[in-house]
Coordinates of C-alpha atoms and ligand atoms in Angstrom, one line a residue:
X4 CA 22.3 7.6 -8.8
X5 CA 18.5 8.1 -8.4
X6 CA 16.4 6.9 -5.5
X7 CA 14.7 4.1 -7.5
X8 CA 16.9 1.6 -9.2
X9 CA 14.7 1.4 -12.3
X10 CA 15.5 4.9 -13.3
X11 CA 18.3 5.6 -15.7
X12 CA 19.5 8.3 -18.0
X13 CA 19.4 7.4 -21.7
X14 CA 21.6 8.4 -24.6
X15 CA 19.6 11.6 -25.1
X16 CA 20.4 12.7 -21.6
X17 CA 16.7 12.1 -20.6
X18 CA 15.3 10.1 -17.7
X19 CA 14.1 6.6 -18.6
X20 CA 12.0 4.2 -16.6
X21 CA 11.9 0.5 -17.4
X22 CA 13.8 1.4 -20.6
X23 CA 11.2 3.9 -21.8
X24 CA 12.0 7.6 -22.3
X25 CA 9.9 9.7 -19.9
X26 CA 9.9 12.7 -22.2
X27 CA 8.3 10.6 -24.9
X28 CA 5.8 9.2 -22.4
X29 CA 4.9 12.8 -21.6
X30 CA 4.5 13.6 -25.3
X31 CA 2.5 10.5 -26.1
X32 CA 0.2 10.4 -23.1
X33 CA 0.2 14.0 -21.7
X34 CA 0.8 15.2 -18.2
X35 CA 0.3 14.8 -15.3
X36 CA 1.0 11.1 -15.9
X37 CA 1.4 8.2 -13.5
X38 CA 4.0 5.7 -14.8
X39 CA 4.3 2.2 -13.3
X40 CA 7.2 -0.2 -14.1
X41 CA 5.8 -3.7 -14.4
X42 CA 9.1 -5.4 -14.0
X43 CA 9.8 -3.6 -10.8
X44 CA 6.4 -4.5 -9.4
X45 CA 7.1 -8.2 -10.2
X46 CA 10.6 -8.0 -8.7
X47 CA 9.3 -6.5 -5.5
X48 CA 6.6 -9.1 -5.2
X49 CA 9.1 -11.9 -5.8
X50 CA 11.4 -10.5 -3.1
X51 CA 8.6 -11.2 -0.7
X52 CA 7.3 -14.5 -1.9
X53 CA 10.8 -15.9 -2.5
X54 CA 11.7 -15.0 1.0
X55 CA 8.5 -16.7 2.2
X56 CA 9.8 -19.8 0.5
X57 CA 13.3 -19.5 1.7
X58 CA 12.8 -18.5 5.3
X59 CA 9.4 -20.0 6.2
X60 CA 9.2 -23.1 3.9
X61 CA 6.6 -21.4 1.8
X62 CA 4.0 -21.8 4.5
X63 CA 2.5 -18.4 3.8
X64 CA 0.9 -16.1 1.3
X65 CA 2.0 -12.6 0.2
X66 CA -1.1 -10.5 -0.1
X67 CA -0.4 -7.3 -1.9
X68 CA -2.3 -4.4 -0.1
X69 CA -4.2 -2.9 -3.0
X70 CA -5.0 0.3 -1.2
X71 CA -1.4 1.4 -2.1
X72 CA -2.3 1.2 -5.8
X73 CA -5.2 -0.6 -7.4
X74 CA -6.5 -0.9 -10.9
X75 CA -7.4 -4.0 -12.9
X76 CA -4.0 -4.2 -14.6
X77 CA -2.3 -4.2 -11.2
X78 CA -4.6 -7.0 -10.0
X79 CA -3.8 -9.0 -13.1
X80 CA -0.1 -8.6 -12.5
X81 CA -0.3 -9.7 -8.8
X82 CA -2.5 -12.7 -9.8
X83 CA 0.0 -13.8 -12.4
X84 CA 2.7 -13.8 -9.7
X85 CA 0.5 -16.2 -7.7
X86 CA 0.2 -13.8 -4.8
X87 CA -2.9 -12.9 -2.8
X88 CA -4.6 -9.5 -2.4
X89 CA -5.7 -7.4 0.5
X90 CA -8.8 -5.3 -0.3
X91 CA -10.3 -2.7 2.0
X92 CA -13.6 -1.8 0.3
X93 CA -16.2 -3.1 -2.0
X94 CA -14.6 -0.9 -4.7
X95 CA -11.2 -2.6 -4.4
X96 CA -12.9 -6.0 -4.2
X97 CA -15.0 -5.2 -7.3
X98 CA -11.8 -4.1 -9.2
X99 CA -10.1 -7.4 -8.3
X100 CA -13.1 -9.6 -9.2
X101 CA -13.5 -7.8 -12.5
X102 CA -9.8 -8.4 -13.2
X103 CA -10.4 -12.1 -12.6
X104 CA -8.4 -12.2 -9.4
X105 CA -8.7 -15.7 -7.7
X106 CA -11.2 -15.0 -5.0
X107 CA -9.9 -17.5 -2.6
X108 CA -6.7 -15.5 -2.3
X109 CA -8.5 -12.2 -1.3
X110 CA -8.7 -11.0 2.2
X111 CA -11.3 -8.3 3.0
X112 CA -10.3 -5.6 5.5
X113 CA -11.9 -2.5 6.9
X114 CA -12.8 -1.0 10.3
X115 CA -16.3 -0.2 9.3
X116 CA -17.6 -2.4 6.6
X117 CA -21.2 -1.9 5.6
X118 CA -23.7 -4.6 5.4
X119 CA -23.7 -4.2 1.6
X120 CA -19.9 -4.8 1.6
X121 CA -20.1 -7.8 3.9
X122 CA -23.0 -9.3 1.8
X123 CA -21.1 -8.8 -1.4
X124 CA -18.0 -10.4 0.0
X125 CA -19.8 -13.4 1.4
X126 CA -21.9 -13.9 -1.8
X127 CA -18.7 -13.8 -3.9
X128 CA -16.9 -16.3 -1.5
X129 CA -14.0 -14.0 -0.7
X130 CA -11.1 -16.0 0.8
X131 CA -11.5 -14.5 4.3
X132 CA -12.9 -11.5 6.0
X133 CA -10.8 -9.7 8.6
X134 CA -13.3 -8.8 11.3
X135 CA -12.5 -5.6 13.1
X136 CA -15.1 -5.3 15.9
X137 CA -18.1 -7.0 17.6
X138 CA -20.7 -5.2 15.7
X139 CA -19.2 -6.5 12.5
X140 CA -19.0 -10.0 13.9
X141 CA -22.7 -10.0 14.8
X142 CA -23.8 -8.5 11.5
X143 CA -21.6 -10.9 9.6
X144 CA -23.0 -13.9 11.4
X145 CA -26.5 -12.9 10.4
X146 CA -25.5 -12.2 6.8
X147 CA -23.7 -15.5 6.5
X148 CA -26.7 -17.4 8.0
X149 CA -29.1 -15.6 5.6
X150 CA -26.9 -16.7 2.6
X151 CA -26.4 -20.1 4.1
X152 CA -22.6 -19.7 4.0
X153 CA -19.8 -20.1 6.5
X154 CA -17.0 -17.7 5.6
X155 CA -13.5 -17.9 7.1
X156 CA -12.7 -15.0 9.3
X157 CA -9.6 -13.5 10.9
X158 CA -9.7 -11.1 13.8
X159 CA -7.9 -7.8 13.6
X160 CA -5.9 -7.4 16.8
X161 CA -4.2 -4.3 18.2
X162 CA -1.0 -5.8 19.5
X163 CA -0.2 -2.7 21.5
X164 CA 3.0 -1.9 19.6
X165 CA 4.1 1.7 19.0
X166 CA 5.9 1.7 15.6
X167 CA 8.1 4.8 15.1
X168 CA 6.4 6.4 12.2
X169 CA 4.0 9.3 11.4
X170 CA 1.1 9.5 13.8
X171 CA -1.5 9.2 11.0
X172 CA 0.0 5.9 9.7
X173 CA 0.4 4.2 13.1
X174 CA -2.2 1.5 13.7
X175 CA -1.0 -1.0 16.3
X176 CA -1.3 1.0 19.5
X177 CA -4.3 0.8 21.9
X178 CA -5.6 4.3 20.9
X179 CA -6.5 3.3 17.4
X180 CA -9.7 2.9 15.5
X181 CA -8.6 -0.5 14.1
X182 CA -9.2 -3.8 15.7
X183 CA -9.7 -5.5 19.0
X184 CA -7.5 -4.5 22.0
X185 CA -5.5 -7.2 23.8
X186 CA -4.8 -5.3 27.0
X187 CA -8.4 -4.8 27.9
X188 CA -9.5 -8.4 27.3
X189 CA -11.7 -7.2 24.5
X190 CA -9.9 -9.5 22.0
X191 CA -10.2 -12.6 24.1
X192 CA -13.9 -12.1 24.8
X193 CA -14.5 -11.6 21.1
X194 CA -12.6 -14.8 20.2
X195 CA -14.8 -16.7 22.7
X196 CA -17.9 -15.3 21.0
X197 CA -16.6 -16.0 17.4
X198 CA -15.9 -19.7 18.3
X199 CA -19.6 -20.0 19.1
X200 CA -20.8 -18.5 15.8
X201 CA -22.3 -21.3 13.8
X202 CA -21.9 -19.5 10.5
X203 CA -18.4 -18.2 10.9
X204 CA -15.1 -20.1 10.9
X205 CA -12.4 -18.3 12.9
X206 CA -9.2 -19.3 11.2
X207 CA -6.7 -16.7 12.1
X208 CA -5.6 -13.4 13.7
X209 CA -4.3 -10.3 12.0
X210 CA -2.2 -7.3 13.1
X211 CA -0.8 -4.3 11.3
X212 CA 1.4 -1.9 13.2
X213 CA 1.8 0.9 10.8
X214 CA 3.4 2.0 7.6
X215 CA 6.8 3.2 6.3
X216 CA 8.6 1.4 9.2
X217 CA 12.4 1.1 8.9
X218 CA 13.0 -1.0 11.9
X219 CA 12.4 -4.8 12.0
X220 CA 12.2 -5.0 15.8
X221 CA 8.5 -3.8 16.1
X222 CA 7.5 -6.5 13.6
X223 CA 9.4 -9.1 15.6
X224 CA 7.7 -7.8 18.8
X225 CA 4.2 -7.9 17.1
X226 CA 4.8 -11.5 16.1
X227 CA 5.7 -12.4 19.7
X228 CA 2.6 -10.8 21.1
X229 CA 0.3 -12.4 18.5
X230 CA 1.8 -15.9 19.1
X231 CA 1.4 -15.5 22.8
X232 CA -2.2 -14.7 22.2
X233 CA -2.6 -17.8 20.0
X234 CA -1.1 -19.9 22.8
X235 CA -3.5 -18.4 25.3
X236 CA -6.5 -19.2 23.1
X237 CA -5.2 -22.8 22.7
X238 CA -4.5 -23.2 26.5
X239 CA -7.6 -21.6 27.8
X240 CA -10.2 -22.4 25.2
X241 CA -8.7 -25.5 23.5
X242 CA -9.1 -23.8 20.1
X243 CA -6.4 -23.8 17.5
X244 CA -5.8 -20.6 15.5
X245 CA -4.1 -21.7 12.3
X246 CA -3.4 -18.5 10.5
X247 CA -1.5 -15.4 11.4
X248 CA -1.5 -12.2 9.3
X249 CA 1.3 -9.9 10.1
X250 CA 0.2 -6.9 8.0
X251 CA 2.4 -4.7 5.9
X252 CA 4.3 -1.5 6.6
X253 CA 7.8 -2.1 5.3
X254 CA 9.6 1.2 4.6
X255 CA 11.0 2.3 1.3
X256 CA 13.5 4.8 0.0
X257 CA 12.0 8.1 -0.9
X258 CA 15.2 10.0 -0.6
X259 CA 18.8 8.9 -0.9
X260 CA 19.2 9.5 2.8
X261 CA 16.5 6.9 3.7
X262 CA 17.9 3.6 4.7
X263 CA 15.3 0.9 4.8
X264 CA 16.1 -2.7 5.4
X265 CA 16.1 -5.0 2.4
X266 CA 12.7 -6.6 2.2
X267 CA 14.3 -10.1 2.5
X268 CA 15.6 -9.2 6.0
X269 CA 12.1 -8.8 7.3
X270 CA 10.9 -12.4 6.7
X271 CA 14.3 -13.8 7.6
X272 CA 14.1 -12.2 11.1
X273 CA 10.4 -12.6 11.7
X274 CA 10.4 -16.2 10.6
X275 CA 13.1 -16.9 13.1
X276 CA 11.1 -15.3 15.9
X277 CA 8.0 -17.3 14.9
X278 CA 9.9 -20.6 14.8
X279 CA 11.5 -20.0 18.2
X280 CA 8.3 -18.8 19.8
X281 CA 6.2 -21.7 18.5
X282 CA 8.6 -24.1 19.9
X283 CA 8.7 -22.3 23.2
X284 CA 5.0 -22.1 23.5
X285 CA 4.4 -25.5 22.1
X286 CA 2.0 -24.4 19.4
X287 CA 2.1 -25.4 15.7
X288 CA 3.6 -22.9 13.3
X289 CA 0.8 -20.9 11.8
X290 CA 0.3 -20.3 8.1
X291 CA 1.3 -16.7 7.7
X292 CA 0.2 -13.8 5.5
X293 CA 2.0 -10.5 4.9
X294 CA 0.5 -7.5 3.3
X295 CA 3.1 -5.3 1.6
X296 CA 1.6 -2.3 -0.3
X297 CA 4.0 0.6 -0.5
X298 CA 7.1 -1.6 -0.8
X299 CA 5.6 -3.3 -3.9
X300 CA 4.1 -0.3 -5.6
X301 CA 6.0 2.9 -4.6
X302 CA 9.4 2.3 -6.0
X303 CA 7.9 1.1 -9.3
X304 CA 6.2 4.4 -10.0
X305 CA 6.9 8.0 -11.0
X306 CA 4.7 11.0 -11.8
X307 CA 5.4 13.2 -14.7
X308 CA 4.4 16.9 -14.8
X309 CA 5.0 19.8 -17.2
X310 CA 6.4 23.0 -15.8
X311 CA 4.3 26.1 -16.3
X312 CA 5.3 29.2 -14.4
X313 CA 8.7 29.8 -12.8
X314 CA 8.5 32.4 -10.1
X315 CA 11.6 33.7 -8.3
X316 CA 11.1 35.6 -5.1
X317 CA 14.4 37.1 -4.3
X318 CA 15.9 36.0 -0.9
X319 CA 12.8 33.9 -0.3
X320 CA 12.4 31.0 -2.7
X321 CA 11.7 29.9 -6.3
X322 CA 8.4 28.4 -7.1
X323 CA 8.3 26.0 -10.0
X324 CA 4.6 25.4 -10.8
X325 CA 3.5 22.2 -12.4
X326 CA 0.3 21.0 -14.1
X327 CA -0.8 18.7 -11.2
X328 CA -0.6 19.0 -7.5
X329 CA -2.4 17.8 -4.3
X330 CA -5.2 16.3 -6.4
X331 CA -2.9 13.7 -7.9
X332 CA -0.1 13.9 -5.3
X333 CA -1.7 14.4 -1.8
X334 CA 1.1 13.1 0.4
X335 CA 2.9 16.4 0.9
X336 CA -0.2 18.2 2.1
X337 CA -1.2 15.2 4.3
X338 CA 2.1 14.1 5.8
X339 CA 4.8 16.6 4.5
X340 CA 6.2 13.6 2.7
X341 CA 9.4 14.2 0.8
X342 CA 10.3 13.0 -2.7
X343 CA 13.1 13.2 -5.1
X344 CA 12.4 15.2 -8.3
X345 CA 14.3 15.3 -11.6
X346 CA 13.9 17.5 -14.7
X347 CA 13.4 14.6 -17.0
X348 CA 14.7 16.3 -20.2
X349 CA 17.8 17.5 -18.3
X350 CA 18.4 14.3 -16.3
X351 CA 22.1 14.2 -17.1
X352 CA 22.7 17.7 -15.7
X353 CA 23.6 18.5 -12.1
X354 CA 21.0 19.7 -9.8
X355 CA 21.9 23.4 -9.5
X356 CA 19.2 24.9 -7.3
X357 CA 16.7 24.3 -4.6
X358 CA 13.1 25.0 -5.3
X359 CA 9.6 24.6 -4.2
X360 CA 7.6 22.6 -6.6
X361 CA 4.0 23.9 -6.4
X362 CA 0.8 22.4 -7.8
X363 CA -2.0 24.2 -9.6
X364 CA -4.7 23.9 -6.9
X365 CA -6.2 26.9 -5.1
X366 CA -4.4 26.2 -1.8
X367 CA -1.1 27.6 -0.6
X368 CA -0.3 24.2 0.9
X369 CA -0.6 22.5 -2.5
X370 CA 3.0 21.7 -2.9
X371 CA 4.9 18.6 -4.2
X372 CA 7.8 19.6 -2.0
X373 CA 9.9 22.4 -0.6
X374 CA 13.6 23.0 -0.7
X375 CA 14.0 20.3 -3.4
X376 CA 17.3 20.1 -5.2
X377 CA 16.6 20.3 -8.9
X378 CA 18.1 21.0 -12.3
X379 CA 17.3 24.5 -13.6
X380 CA 13.6 24.2 -14.6
X381 CA 11.8 26.4 -17.0
X382 CA 8.4 26.5 -18.7
X383 CA 7.8 23.4 -20.8
X384 CA 10.3 21.2 -19.0
X385 CA 9.1 17.8 -17.8
X386 CA 9.5 17.0 -14.1
X387 CA 9.6 13.5 -12.8
X388 CA 8.8 12.9 -9.1
X389 CA 10.2 9.5 -8.0
X390 CA 8.8 6.6 -6.0
X391 CA 5.2 7.8 -6.3
X392 CA 3.7 4.4 -7.1
X393 CA 1.9 4.0 -3.8
X394 CA -0.7 6.2 -2.2
X395 CA -0.8 8.8 -4.9
X396 CA -3.0 7.5 -7.7
X397 CA -5.0 5.6 -5.0
X398 CA -5.5 8.7 -2.9
X399 CA -6.0 11.1 -5.8
X400 CA -9.1 13.3 -6.0
X401 CA -10.9 15.6 -8.4
X402 CA -10.3 18.7 -6.2
X403 CA -10.8 21.9 -8.2
X404 CA -12.6 19.5 -10.7
X405 CA -9.3 18.5 -12.1
X406 CA -9.3 15.4 -14.2
X407 CA -7.5 12.4 -12.8
X408 CA -4.3 11.6 -14.8
X409 CA -3.8 8.5 -16.9
X410 CA -1.8 5.5 -15.6
X411 CA 0.7 4.0 -18.0
X412 CA 2.6 0.8 -17.4
X413 CA 6.0 0.3 -18.9
X414 CA 7.6 -3.1 -19.4
X415 CA 11.0 -3.7 -20.9
X416 CA 11.0 -0.7 -23.2
X417 CA 7.2 -0.8 -24.1
X418 CA 4.4 1.4 -22.8
X419 CA 0.7 0.7 -22.5
X420 CA -2.2 2.5 -21.0
X421 CA -3.7 0.9 -17.9
X422 CA -6.1 3.7 -16.8
X423 CA -7.3 6.3 -19.2
X424 CA -7.1 10.0 -18.4
X425 CA -10.4 11.4 -17.2
X426 CA -12.2 13.5 -19.7
X427 CA -14.2 16.7 -19.0
X428 CA -17.3 14.6 -19.4
X429 CA -16.1 12.2 -16.7
X430 CA -16.0 15.3 -14.4
X431 CA -19.7 15.9 -14.8
X432 CA -20.8 12.3 -15.4
X433 CA -22.8 11.9 -12.2
X434 CA -24.1 15.5 -12.2
X435 CA -27.9 15.8 -12.8
Ligands
LLP522 N1 -2.3 -4.1 5.8 C1 -3.2 -3.2 6.4 C2 -4.2 -3.8 7.3 C3 -3.0 -1.8 6.3 O1 -3.8 -1.0 6.9 C4 -2.0 -1.3 5.4 C5 -1.9 0.1 5.2 C6 -1.2 -2.3 4.7 C7 -1.4 -3.6 5.0 C8 -0.1 -1.9 3.8 O2 0.8 -1.1 4.4 P1 2.1 -0.7 3.5 O3 2.9 -1.9 3.3 O4 1.7 0.0 2.3 O5 2.9 0.3 4.4 N2 -1.7 6.7 3.1 C9 -0.5 6.5 3.9 C10 -0.3 5.0 4.2 C11 -1.5 4.4 4.9 C12 -1.3 3.0 5.1 C13 -2.6 2.4 5.4 N3 -2.6 1.0 5.7 C14 0.7 7.1 3.1 O6 0.5 7.6 2.0 O7 1.8 7.0 3.6

């Protein structure tokens, strides 16, 4: 009935997530509130790692992309599932290390890592570093030599694939700030250089073509392009690339009209391409990594708000204003992303009107969504926005000096706090 399968209506006619009444969550923890369903996170991770087992003989690692949603509790859950982690900054790496995440399963990304970040990663023996450009390669070689270490590295490659998704979340095409280009020969030259680096161990290649992709064919195409490059390196340089990271980007359902592929289909189809191509090119099957972020976290989360003002503008629209907005939910103002919303305390009622849900920030564009079907909402009602578990908390800000909301995890009917709500003193804690 709702867009995410962990949402139900309980005997009080209220929305429940993971068996917990959302109106009680709002009462107990306040709003705005991020709520994450632990069982759903685990289930999504398992769908990926079980299909790695089933379709690729377990010769791979699922590395959750923590940029989608990161906090220490999330890192602990991913670690307990035996999966790996993709981090993209010293902050995400620090969070993972403090949560006790097994360092050998962490891959460190970023198109412009600072020397401080590289040094921190090498000192802490991070599993591998995904090198984005020649400047980074050269700096990393010096840092590793200074520390007397030899970290494993992967190269981020632009496979030249144009995935059909929003321009801001495409990354695989040649005009992208990420990675080495294949077409220009840049990637091949860099591989030759890396092979000669005494303090670096080039173990693999990486590509990521974009995000919220519904089609599997661009992923299959990316795998083909990358394997052809692995074969070229073997044939022309006699060097064996053992690992292939195929990135993330699997689409999810934000609206009932969205029709993403089941996550299992992805590895089923891509593994088939890898097996066929490796045989054809006469190369060994690489160890593969995948980096799902959104598909793990988004469907597991909701955001709860309290309705303040209701403003009806005849023949134009009705604004329902809530106590959060673009500071905690920036995806509408960035990408006009669409979400399903539910009046949590009226969840059993029919959606009777179409409204614009507005935030409380001083910007006209600060909306949760427009033309959203909703139950009749009035002051004091609780609104749940669905499938907000990815790229909302992680992209939240303190715009207008708003305090960042708390994050609560629910698990089989129980709720616990994972990130505390910011206080007013948090807002000024670094002011002098
Ligand atoms: N691996 C790499 C190298 C990435 O850059 C990303 C996402 C992922 C994995 C995970 O992709 P996912 O499975 O979550 O699609 N802020 C945007 C999404 C940006 C994605 C950035 N990179 C949004 O809110 O839609």
